[in-house]
Tab-separated table of C-alpha atoms in Angstrom:
chain	number	residue	atom	x	y	z
A	1	MET	CA	-60.836	30.390	-63.959
A	2	ARG	CA	-63.981	30.067	-66.192
A	3	LEU	CA	-62.942	26.689	-67.243
A	4	LEU	CA	-62.559	25.696	-63.510
A	5	LYS	CA	-66.128	27.008	-62.659
A	6	SER	CA	-67.856	25.463	-65.379
A	7	ALA	CA	-66.007	22.137	-64.501
A	8	LEU	CA	-67.348	22.651	-60.729
A	9	ALA	CA	-71.081	23.146	-62.003
A	10	LEU	CA	-70.707	19.922	-64.041
A	11	SER	CA	-69.053	18.054	-61.358
A	12	ALA	CA	-71.946	18.991	-58.971
A	13	MET	CA	-74.609	17.722	-61.271
A	14	LEU	CA	-72.841	14.441	-61.924
A	15	LEU	CA	-72.420	13.885	-58.184
A	16	ILE	CA	-76.171	14.036	-57.647
A	17	THR	CA	-76.483	11.285	-60.392
A	18	ALA	CA	-73.942	9.450	-58.607
A	19	CYS	CA	-75.646	9.870	-55.190
A	20	ASN	CA	-79.088	8.917	-56.817
A	21	GLU	CA	-77.497	5.805	-58.105
A	22	GLU	CA	-76.588	5.080	-54.671
A	23	ALA	CA	-80.044	5.561	-53.032
A	24	SER	CA	-81.544	3.001	-55.697
A	25	ASN	CA	-78.947	0.468	-54.961
A	26	ASN	CA	-79.535	0.783	-51.194
A	27	ASN	CA	-82.297	-1.831	-51.049
A	28	ASP	CA	-80.298	-4.525	-52.548
A	29	ASP	CA	-79.780	-7.514	-50.216
A	30	ASN	CA	-76.411	-9.426	-50.358
A	31	ASN	CA	-74.855	-6.790	-52.706
A	32	LYS	CA	-76.815	-8.169	-55.766
A	33	LYS	CA	-78.589	-5.836	-58.103
A	34	THR	CA	-81.773	-6.743	-59.631
A	35	ILE	CA	-82.720	-4.947	-62.885
A	36	ASN	CA	-86.116	-4.810	-64.617
A	37	THR	CA	-85.611	-5.142	-68.402
A	38	LYS	CA	-87.596	-2.825	-70.377
A	39	LYS	CA	-88.916	-5.308	-73.225
A	40	ASP	CA	-90.338	-8.040	-71.057
A	41	ASP	CA	-91.011	-7.776	-67.240
A	42	LYS	CA	-88.480	-10.584	-66.397
A	43	LYS	CA	-86.259	-9.891	-63.660
A	44	VAL	CA	-82.687	-10.378	-64.768
A	45	GLU	CA	-80.353	-11.242	-61.745
A	46	ASP	CA	-76.984	-9.031	-61.802
A	47	THR	CA	-74.642	-11.715	-60.401
A	48	LYS	CA	-71.779	-9.141	-59.853
A	49	THR	CA	-70.652	-8.427	-56.148
A	50	TYR	CA	-70.589	-4.677	-55.409
A	51	TYR	CA	-68.362	-3.250	-52.924
A	52	THR	CA	-69.064	0.372	-51.537
A	53	TYR	CA	-66.312	2.356	-50.048
A	54	GLU	CA	-66.592	5.627	-48.104
A	55	VAL	CA	-63.666	7.934	-49.139
A	56	ILE	CA	-62.950	10.846	-47.017
A	57	VAL	CA	-60.306	13.556	-48.527
A	58	LYS	CA	-58.701	15.934	-46.250
A	59	ASN	CA	-56.330	18.730	-47.738
A	60	ILE	CA	-53.459	19.242	-45.379
A	61	SER	CA	-51.555	21.562	-47.617
A	62	VAL	CA	-51.113	25.341	-46.662
A	63	ALA	CA	-52.693	27.101	-49.722
A	64	GLN	CA	-53.252	24.654	-52.463
A	65	PRO	CA	-56.928	23.963	-52.935
A	66	LEU	CA	-57.874	20.623	-54.561
A	67	SER	CA	-60.034	20.662	-57.733
A	68	PRO	CA	-63.185	18.470	-57.377
A	69	ILE	CA	-61.971	14.958	-56.712
A	70	LEU	CA	-62.546	11.886	-59.286
A	71	VAL	CA	-62.912	8.608	-57.885
A	72	SER	CA	-62.940	5.655	-59.980
A	73	SER	CA	-61.759	2.148	-60.296
A	74	LYS	CA	-59.849	2.515	-63.757
A	75	GLU	CA	-56.238	3.461	-64.479
A	76	LEU	CA	-55.902	7.230	-64.082
A	77	PHE	CA	-52.260	7.802	-64.494
A	78	LYS	CA	-48.924	5.888	-64.371
A	79	VAL	CA	-45.742	7.332	-63.269
A	80	GLY	CA	-43.239	7.214	-66.292
A	81	SER	CA	-46.057	7.037	-68.840
A	82	SER	CA	-47.470	9.979	-70.655
A	83	ALA	CA	-50.556	11.504	-69.341
A	84	SER	CA	-54.035	10.790	-71.104
A	85	VAL	CA	-55.669	13.875	-72.493
A	86	ALA	CA	-58.660	13.280	-69.935
A	87	LEU	CA	-55.877	13.454	-67.137
A	88	GLU	CA	-54.295	16.619	-69.020
A	89	HIS	CA	-57.825	18.230	-68.590
A	90	LEU	CA	-57.738	17.636	-64.841
A	91	ALA	CA	-54.125	18.375	-64.188
A	92	GLU	CA	-53.938	21.649	-66.161
A	93	GLY	CA	-57.493	22.968	-65.513
A	94	GLY	CA	-59.082	21.113	-62.524
A	95	ASP	CA	-61.686	19.809	-64.994
A	96	ASN	CA	-62.607	15.991	-64.153
A	97	THR	CA	-65.320	15.806	-66.531
A	98	LYS	CA	-63.053	14.029	-69.190
A	99	LEU	CA	-62.449	11.133	-66.900
A	100	LEU	CA	-65.986	10.797	-65.485
A	101	ASP	CA	-67.926	7.799	-66.927
A	102	ALA	CA	-70.704	5.497	-65.450
A	103	LYS	CA	-68.115	3.949	-63.387
A	104	SER	CA	-66.704	7.066	-61.698
A	105	ILE	CA	-68.003	9.789	-59.619
A	106	SER	CA	-66.925	13.401	-58.742
A	107	GLY	CA	-66.777	15.254	-55.713
A	108	LEU	CA	-69.121	18.432	-55.111
A	109	GLY	CA	-66.406	21.101	-55.409
A	110	LEU	CA	-63.141	22.334	-54.510
A	111	ILE	CA	-61.507	21.115	-51.248
A	112	LYS	CA	-59.853	23.993	-49.480
A	113	PRO	CA	-56.891	23.607	-47.262
A	114	SER	CA	-57.627	21.851	-43.820
A	115	LYS	CA	-61.164	21.088	-45.201
A	116	SER	CA	-62.487	17.622	-46.000
A	117	GLU	CA	-64.919	15.923	-48.396
A	118	ARG	CA	-66.633	12.539	-47.968
A	119	VAL	CA	-67.868	10.571	-50.964
A	120	LEU	CA	-69.376	6.988	-51.458
A	121	TYR	CA	-68.478	5.037	-54.279
A	122	LYS	CA	-70.005	1.776	-55.421
A	123	THR	CA	-68.024	-0.662	-57.569
A	124	ASP	CA	-67.916	-4.321	-58.664
A	125	ILE	CA	-64.031	-4.066	-59.033
A	126	GLN	CA	-61.933	-3.896	-55.721
A	127	LYS	CA	-59.667	-1.109	-56.898
A	128	LEU	CA	-59.643	2.338	-56.255
A	129	SER	CA	-58.379	5.332	-58.269
A	130	LEU	CA	-58.511	9.084	-57.170
A	131	SER	CA	-57.196	12.146	-58.779
A	132	SER	CA	-57.535	16.146	-58.144
A	133	MET	CA	-55.547	19.093	-59.364
A	134	LEU	CA	-53.383	21.369	-57.073
A	135	VAL	CA	-55.039	24.339	-58.532
A	136	ASN	CA	-52.108	26.917	-57.714
A	137	THR	CA	-49.836	24.809	-59.961
A	138	ASN	CA	-49.529	24.517	-63.966
A	139	ASP	CA	-50.067	20.776	-64.016
A	140	GLY	CA	-49.626	19.329	-60.640
A	141	PHE	CA	-52.225	16.875	-59.192
A	142	THR	CA	-52.504	14.311	-56.432
A	143	GLY	CA	-53.992	10.848	-56.275
A	144	PHE	CA	-53.348	7.072	-56.615
A	145	SER	CA	-54.311	4.892	-59.409
A	146	GLU	CA	-55.774	1.363	-59.248
A	147	MET	CA	-55.158	0.668	-55.598
A	148	ASP	CA	-55.547	-2.693	-54.638
A	149	MET	CA	-58.751	-2.953	-52.151
A	150	SER	CA	-59.121	-6.606	-52.062
A	151	THR	CA	-57.705	-7.066	-48.584
A	152	LEU	CA	-59.922	-4.467	-47.081
A	153	GLY	CA	-62.652	-6.239	-45.160
A	154	ILE	CA	-66.305	-4.603	-44.393
A	155	ASN	CA	-65.866	-1.678	-41.788
A	156	GLU	CA	-62.229	-1.737	-42.169
A	157	THR	CA	-60.247	1.398	-42.711
A	158	LYS	CA	-57.136	2.187	-44.635
A	159	THR	CA	-55.323	5.542	-44.325
A	160	LEU	CA	-53.436	7.006	-47.332
A	161	TYR	CA	-50.957	9.959	-47.522
A	162	LEU	CA	-50.985	11.362	-50.956
A	163	ASN	CA	-47.933	12.640	-52.668
A	164	VAL	CA	-48.124	15.301	-55.827
A	165	TYR	CA	-47.384	14.474	-59.338
A	166	ASP	CA	-46.624	16.467	-62.276
A	167	ALA	CA	-48.453	15.408	-65.253
A	168	GLY	CA	-45.675	16.646	-67.416
A	169	THR	CA	-47.931	18.416	-70.017
A	170	GLU	CA	-47.284	21.878	-69.299
A	171	GLN	CA	-44.444	23.811	-68.544
A	172	ASN	CA	-44.079	24.806	-64.796
A	173	SER	CA	-43.799	28.562	-65.360
A	174	GLU	CA	-45.944	29.575	-62.584
A	175	THR	CA	-47.098	32.631	-64.478
A	176	SER	CA	-50.534	34.052	-63.545
A	177	SER	CA	-51.822	33.671	-66.950
A	178	SER	CA	-51.007	29.860	-66.848
A	179	VAL	CA	-52.098	28.931	-63.489
A	180	ALA	CA	-55.610	27.891	-63.352
A	181	GLY	CA	-56.050	28.899	-59.650
A	182	LEU	CA	-54.787	32.430	-60.350
A	183	GLY	CA	-57.313	32.844	-63.053
A	184	GLY	CA	-55.019	31.651	-65.786
A	185	GLU	CA	-55.408	29.344	-68.723
A	186	GLY	CA	-56.945	25.851	-68.006
A	187	PHE	CA	-56.399	23.072	-70.561
A	188	ASN	CA	-54.149	23.517	-73.540
A	189	GLU	CA	-53.610	20.689	-75.872
A	190	VAL	CA	-49.993	21.440	-76.711
A	191	ARG	CA	-47.671	19.111	-74.831
A	192	GLU	CA	-45.044	21.809	-73.668
A	193	SER	CA	-43.124	19.571	-71.173
A	194	SER	CA	-41.455	16.246	-70.560
A	195	ASN	CA	-44.754	14.513	-71.533
A	196	ILE	CA	-44.466	11.678	-68.541
A	197	VAL	CA	-46.104	11.670	-65.499
A	198	THR	CA	-43.625	11.984	-62.433
A	199	LEU	CA	-43.414	13.101	-58.897
A	200	HIS	CA	-43.612	16.916	-58.722
A	201	SER	CA	-40.539	18.980	-57.666
A	202	GLY	CA	-42.680	21.666	-56.062
A	203	VAL	CA	-43.226	25.244	-57.091
A	204	ILE	CA	-40.741	28.035	-56.607
A	205	SER	CA	-42.805	31.202	-56.194
A	206	LYS	CA	-41.982	34.872	-56.385
A	207	ASP	CA	-40.789	34.845	-52.753
A	208	ASP	CA	-38.179	32.182	-53.464
A	209	GLY	CA	-36.611	33.912	-56.502
A	210	LEU	CA	-38.414	33.237	-59.613
A	211	GLU	CA	-39.538	37.025	-60.587
A	212	SER	CA	-42.124	35.966	-63.293
A	213	SER	CA	-44.167	33.439	-60.957
A	214	GLY	CA	-47.371	34.543	-59.874
A	215	LEU	CA	-47.425	32.400	-56.801
A	216	ASN	CA	-45.984	33.411	-53.458
A	217	GLN	CA	-44.326	31.355	-50.709
A	218	SER	CA	-47.588	30.208	-49.292
A	219	HIS	CA	-48.370	28.315	-52.282
A	220	LYS	CA	-45.287	26.060	-51.858
A	221	PHE	CA	-46.055	22.509	-50.652
A	222	ASN	CA	-44.207	19.302	-49.667
A	223	ASN	CA	-45.454	15.779	-49.611
A	224	PRO	CA	-48.066	14.688	-48.420
A	225	VAL	CA	-50.809	17.071	-49.497
A	226	ALA	CA	-53.762	14.856	-48.416
A	227	VAL	CA	-54.988	12.373	-46.097
A	228	VAL	CA	-57.550	9.863	-47.417
A	229	LYS	CA	-59.463	7.659	-45.228
A	230	ILE	CA	-61.058	4.659	-47.071
A	231	THR	CA	-63.655	2.493	-45.258
A	232	ARG	CA	-65.402	-0.407	-46.714
A	233	ILE	CA	-69.028	-0.095	-45.784
B	1	MET	CA	-72.773	-26.328	-16.130
B	2	ILE	CA	-70.632	-26.937	-19.218
B	3	LYS	CA	-72.894	-24.414	-20.969
B	4	LYS	CA	-72.314	-21.695	-18.437
B	5	LEU	CA	-68.361	-22.289	-18.588
B	6	THR	CA	-68.428	-22.112	-22.472
B	7	LEU	CA	-70.211	-18.808	-22.133
B	8	SER	CA	-67.714	-17.500	-19.707
B	9	THR	CA	-64.880	-18.369	-21.716
B	10	LEU	CA	-66.604	-16.578	-24.737
B	11	VAL	CA	-66.904	-13.582	-22.928
B	12	ALA	CA	-63.434	-13.759	-21.899
B	13	ALA	CA	-62.465	-14.005	-25.633
B	14	THR	CA	-64.528	-11.012	-26.474
B	15	LEU	CA	-62.685	-9.122	-23.852
B	16	LEU	CA	-59.488	-9.982	-24.859
B	17	THR	CA	-59.886	-8.837	-28.459
B	18	THR	CA	-61.352	-5.427	-27.252
B	19	SER	CA	-58.574	-4.298	-24.805
B	20	SER	CA	-55.028	-4.617	-25.015
B	21	PHE	CA	-52.129	-5.238	-22.450
B	22	ALA	CA	-48.990	-4.010	-21.305
B	23	LYS	CA	-46.101	-4.230	-23.508
B	24	ASP	CA	-42.280	-3.353	-23.681
B	25	ILE	CA	-41.251	-1.269	-26.538
B	26	GLU	CA	-37.974	0.115	-27.485
B	27	VAL	CA	-38.071	3.264	-29.772
B	28	LYS	CA	-35.280	4.527	-32.028
B	29	ILE	CA	-35.471	7.975	-33.444
B	30	THR	CA	-33.308	9.262	-36.291
B	31	ASN	CA	-33.059	12.811	-37.369
B	32	LEU	CA	-32.759	12.284	-41.441
B	33	THR	CA	-32.385	16.024	-42.382
B	34	SER	CA	-28.883	17.614	-43.117
B	35	GLY	CA	-29.367	21.040	-41.307
B	36	ILE	CA	-32.469	20.935	-38.842
B	37	TYR	CA	-32.185	20.050	-35.201
B	38	PHE	CA	-34.902	18.575	-32.946
B	39	THR	CA	-35.380	20.281	-29.746
B	40	PRO	CA	-36.334	17.655	-26.854
B	41	LEU	CA	-38.391	14.979	-27.797
B	42	LEU	CA	-41.799	13.855	-26.347
B	43	VAL	CA	-42.350	10.032	-26.551
B	44	SER	CA	-45.457	8.777	-25.509
B	45	ALA	CA	-47.537	5.501	-25.405
B	46	HIS	CA	-51.326	6.628	-24.697
B	47	THR	CA	-54.917	5.748	-25.265
B	48	LYS	CA	-56.758	6.561	-28.610
B	49	ASP	CA	-58.295	9.591	-27.133
B	50	ALA	CA	-55.039	11.225	-26.076
B	51	GLN	CA	-54.135	11.818	-29.544
B	52	MET	CA	-52.343	15.332	-29.248
B	53	TYR	CA	-53.460	16.852	-32.804
B	54	LYS	CA	-55.190	15.925	-36.185
B	55	ALA	CA	-53.649	17.679	-39.474
B	56	GLY	CA	-56.041	20.352	-40.682
B	57	ASP	CA	-57.239	21.375	-37.216
B	58	VAL	CA	-56.138	24.379	-35.075
B	59	ALA	CA	-53.464	23.480	-32.791
B	60	SER	CA	-53.982	23.405	-28.958
B	61	ALA	CA	-51.963	26.055	-26.560
B	62	ASN	CA	-49.684	23.269	-25.391
B	63	LEU	CA	-48.976	22.041	-29.190
B	64	GLN	CA	-48.422	25.724	-30.039
B	65	LYS	CA	-45.694	25.879	-27.046
B	66	MET	CA	-43.910	22.735	-28.363
B	67	ALA	CA	-44.034	23.919	-31.956
B	68	GLU	CA	-42.726	27.492	-31.459
B	69	GLY	CA	-40.500	27.223	-28.537
B	70	GLY	CA	-39.536	23.534	-27.978
B	71	ASP	CA	-41.406	23.393	-24.668
B	72	ILE	CA	-43.051	20.083	-24.160
B	73	SER	CA	-43.934	20.295	-20.710
B	74	GLY	CA	-47.722	21.325	-21.421
B	75	LEU	CA	-48.087	18.321	-23.631
B	76	VAL	CA	-46.561	15.864	-20.976
B	77	SER	CA	-49.080	17.215	-18.625
B	78	ASP	CA	-51.922	16.668	-20.971
B	79	LEU	CA	-50.786	13.249	-21.411
B	80	ASP	CA	-49.944	12.625	-17.816
B	81	ALA	CA	-53.669	13.555	-17.163
B	82	LYS	CA	-54.633	10.505	-19.447
B	83	ASN	CA	-52.461	8.150	-17.542
B	84	ALA	CA	-50.159	7.916	-20.603
B	85	ASN	CA	-46.733	6.267	-20.337
B	86	THR	CA	-44.489	9.346	-21.452
B	87	ILE	CA	-40.598	9.818	-21.918
B	88	SER	CA	-39.422	13.303	-22.026
B	89	ASN	CA	-36.372	14.339	-23.746
B	90	PRO	CA	-34.469	11.048	-24.423
B	91	ALA	CA	-31.776	12.678	-26.315
B	92	LYS	CA	-31.025	15.039	-23.311
B	93	GLY	CA	-31.144	18.036	-25.513
B	94	LEU	CA	-30.786	18.713	-29.193
B	95	LEU	CA	-31.002	15.792	-31.804
B	96	ALA	CA	-28.497	16.735	-34.507
B	97	PRO	CA	-28.864	16.027	-38.266
B	98	GLY	CA	-28.133	12.368	-38.796
B	99	LYS	CA	-27.946	11.422	-35.073
B	100	SER	CA	-30.146	8.764	-33.283
B	101	THR	CA	-31.535	8.446	-29.939
B	102	MET	CA	-33.179	5.508	-28.505
B	103	THR	CA	-35.458	4.823	-25.480
B	104	SER	CA	-37.885	2.271	-23.785
B	105	ILE	CA	-41.276	2.297	-22.812
B	106	SER	CA	-43.222	-0.098	-20.656
B	107	THR	CA	-46.842	0.565	-21.680
B	108	ASP	CA	-49.820	0.262	-19.313
B	109	ASP	CA	-52.989	-1.556	-20.257
B	110	ASN	CA	-54.707	0.262	-23.185
B	111	ASN	CA	-51.899	2.763	-23.823
B	112	ASP	CA	-51.531	0.975	-27.107
B	113	TYR	CA	-50.905	4.127	-29.450
B	114	LEU	CA	-47.394	5.671	-29.693
B	115	SER	CA	-46.945	9.640	-30.572
B	116	ILE	CA	-43.605	11.206	-30.900
B	117	VAL	CA	-43.147	15.081	-31.397
B	118	ALA	CA	-40.484	17.507	-31.326
B	119	MET	CA	-39.876	21.118	-32.713
B	120	MET	CA	-37.727	21.463	-35.785
B	121	LEU	CA	-34.952	24.357	-35.256
B	122	PRO	CA	-34.680	26.525	-36.819
B	123	THR	CA	-38.026	26.918	-38.041
B	124	ASN	CA	-40.989	29.255	-36.670
B	125	ASP	CA	-43.444	26.548	-35.847
B	126	GLY	CA	-42.242	23.342	-37.469
B	127	PHE	CA	-42.368	20.046	-35.679
B	128	ILE	CA	-41.829	16.444	-36.628
B	129	ALA	CA	-44.566	14.092	-35.629
B	130	LEU	CA	-45.760	10.569	-35.377
B	131	ASN	CA	-49.235	10.932	-34.768
B	132	SER	CA	-51.065	8.213	-32.666
B	133	ILE	CA	-50.258	5.157	-34.344
B	134	LYS	CA	-51.425	1.900	-33.185
B	135	ILE	CA	-48.717	-0.165	-31.520
B	136	PRO	CA	-48.602	-3.421	-33.289
B	137	ASP	CA	-49.767	-6.463	-31.026
B	138	ALA	CA	-47.153	-8.956	-32.632
B	139	LYS	CA	-43.612	-9.036	-31.483
B	140	GLY	CA	-41.249	-7.526	-34.113
B	141	VAL	CA	-39.580	-4.619	-35.566
B	142	TYR	CA	-41.393	-1.968	-37.396
B	143	LYS	CA	-40.306	1.186	-39.106
B	144	PHE	CA	-42.110	4.358	-39.725
B	145	VAL	CA	-41.030	7.671	-41.537
B	146	LEU	CA	-42.261	11.179	-40.105
B	147	ASN	CA	-43.169	14.198	-42.087
B	148	ALA	CA	-42.828	17.806	-40.986
B	149	HIS	CA	-45.766	19.741	-39.792
B	150	ASP	CA	-46.526	23.360	-39.418
B	151	ALA	CA	-48.458	24.412	-36.317
B	152	GLY	CA	-50.116	27.171	-38.067
B	153	THR	CA	-49.943	29.543	-34.881
B	154	GLU	CA	-46.896	31.832	-36.150
B	155	ALA	CA	-46.173	33.190	-39.618
B	156	ASN	CA	-43.091	31.854	-41.124
B	157	ASP	CA	-40.958	35.037	-40.856
B	158	GLU	CA	-37.660	33.100	-40.845
B	159	ILE	CA	-36.383	35.934	-38.491
B	160	ILE	CA	-33.890	34.692	-35.847
B	161	ASN	CA	-34.749	36.895	-32.933
B	162	GLY	CA	-34.689	34.639	-29.897
B	163	GLY	CA	-38.904	34.454	-29.953
B	164	GLY	CA	-39.703	31.039	-28.794
B	165	MET	CA	-42.815	32.117	-26.469
B	166	PRO	CA	-46.350	31.438	-27.945
B	167	ASN	CA	-47.584	34.409	-29.905
B	168	THR	CA	-43.907	35.992	-30.002
B	169	ALA	CA	-42.831	36.159	-33.715
B	170	GLY	CA	-39.488	34.771	-34.768
B	171	ILE	CA	-37.193	31.712	-34.421
B	172	PRO	CA	-35.531	30.953	-31.199
B	173	ALA	CA	-32.033	30.101	-32.321
B	174	ASP	CA	-29.910	28.819	-35.040
B	175	PRO	CA	-28.301	25.896	-33.430
B	176	VAL	CA	-25.591	25.605	-36.383
B	177	ASN	CA	-24.275	28.942	-36.359
B	178	GLY	CA	-25.099	30.038	-32.625
B	179	ALA	CA	-23.882	33.628	-31.833
B	180	ASN	CA	-22.836	33.930	-35.610
B	181	LYS	CA	-26.446	33.631	-36.790
B	182	ALA	CA	-27.649	35.749	-39.487
B	183	THR	CA	-29.356	39.032	-38.867
B	184	GLY	CA	-31.209	41.763	-40.564
B	185	ALA	CA	-33.844	39.870	-42.415
B	186	THR	CA	-36.979	41.711	-43.271
B	187	GLY	CA	-39.138	38.747	-43.253
B	188	ILE	CA	-40.506	35.840	-45.481
B	189	ASP	CA	-44.232	35.489	-44.402
B	190	ALA	CA	-46.284	37.676	-42.130
B	191	LYS	CA	-49.301	35.722	-41.635
B	192	LYS	CA	-49.920	32.721	-39.761
B	193	GLU	CA	-51.753	29.863	-41.566
B	194	GLY	CA	-54.466	29.167	-38.703
B	195	PHE	CA	-54.217	25.347	-39.066
B	196	ILE	CA	-51.720	22.350	-38.911
B	197	SER	CA	-50.536	21.402	-42.232
B	198	ILE	CA	-47.666	19.617	-44.044
B	199	HIS	CA	-44.768	22.006	-43.550
B	200	ARG	CA	-44.056	23.791	-46.958
B	201	GLY	CA	-40.265	24.121	-46.149
B	202	ASN	CA	-37.882	26.934	-44.912
B	203	ILE	CA	-36.953	29.085	-47.896
B	204	GLY	CA	-33.852	31.072	-46.570
B	205	ASP	CA	-31.511	33.392	-48.632
B	206	PHE	CA	-27.773	33.799	-49.389
B	207	ASP	CA	-27.398	36.897	-47.291
B	208	ASN	CA	-26.181	36.769	-43.649
B	209	THR	CA	-26.704	40.478	-42.805
B	210	ALA	CA	-29.746	41.558	-44.790
B	211	GLY	CA	-32.085	39.857	-47.189
B	212	LYS	CA	-35.827	38.461	-46.628
B	213	SER	CA	-34.670	35.543	-44.185
B	214	ASP	CA	-32.180	34.662	-41.584
B	215	LEU	CA	-31.913	31.023	-42.573
B	216	ASP	CA	-29.217	29.927	-45.026
B	217	ALA	CA	-30.929	28.527	-48.141
B	218	LYS	CA	-27.865	26.110	-48.532
B	219	ILE	CA	-28.474	24.506	-44.863
B	220	HIS	CA	-31.760	24.858	-43.578
B	221	ARG	CA	-34.008	23.556	-46.387
B	222	PHE	CA	-35.662	20.090	-46.027
B	223	LEU	CA	-38.020	17.783	-47.698
B	224	ASN	CA	-40.228	15.019	-46.107
B	225	PRO	CA	-39.535	12.681	-44.597
B	226	VAL	CA	-37.635	14.427	-41.848
B	227	ALA	CA	-37.175	11.500	-39.302
B	228	SER	CA	-37.302	7.973	-38.921
B	229	VAL	CA	-38.620	5.660	-36.213
B	230	ILE	CA	-37.922	2.152	-35.415
B	231	VAL	CA	-40.217	0.323	-33.031
B	232	GLU	CA	-39.276	-2.842	-31.595
B	233	VAL	CA	-42.149	-4.708	-29.726
B	234	LYS	CA	-40.771	-7.105	-27.300
């Protein structure tokens, strides 16, 4: 839980940075960026074209808060391949800071069931990736990776329904001491499980017969767990 | 004069793109589950603002009636008030696992969104839903898959006691086992969720006279998707 909290604080700071960058780019005409170089005062024309996306994520699970979302245009995961250490940090502890870089942004905090969050993301690549942990799991996460956005015109909206994946980096023991959302351990570098990303087979819970589980029936989930509306603005 | 004509043609063209016209559509609904029945289906072509619910929001009283007891009359009245084209109960009763039903709708102008709902039996307040999808303009055949939703208005106690009225706990019936339904369960969950979510599934147990649930874990579990819908735009 401590890990989750520090991740939240850090994510919040980074979002502010992301927002500021957004604001400073607002006065660009024709999506072109003008940069003042430090050495001489010559203006260098950035010839890249930028695309801005409004991303609204709504949690439609019953009792699985989503950890602060990470929005990027880089590859975050691939089903059938092993998870990166940075993704393992997100999937096991809800900590997205290892995935954050200059071209990624974070949501402000947990998205609780039935709640939404809206972020604006600016990129020069017409691809979107998103990731977030289901905090009441061992290493369950939702999202998508390098979704092609090139067919989305300005003011057009695309709606996605997100499935749950298992990072394959931690055994799904469901014990209170191992589930971040129950105050258990977050990241642990040991790769205990299959070590490949797959679709998640769901949680069992104590009510469903797993006596050692710290979860109850409310934590069970089925796909999809989130609705995402992406609008190019 | 020529200029005026061009202008009015332009106006007409703009109108064409912002409003949509009557269509004939055929809708085929298939129950994809292995052990869950659908109570009378509601199939409706309606305007965008007649959407029946949004996942994550609190269910309306009429959505609750449908989800807890299979009573679609309240939702039909809501849709009638918005001049929707609605077909009630095309399967003439329960739609059994693996079975399909078919219906046709002639939509009025601007009724270009399609919704389908029905209670899932036996569940406490589970329902299938196709939620206000835009009916495609082009002629053709389109396929959709539907997920199970939980109305969030009743606790998923999984006790079969005939309770089908809003705010009455329990499941109305077990259509598979009828009078031989399981009894004596102490209940799975005592708390309603309070908002519409994706259904987390039935749990069930293996005890017909006691245990936590009156549902059978071998029969009544399900995963998404739970139904498929094929829409033919003619």
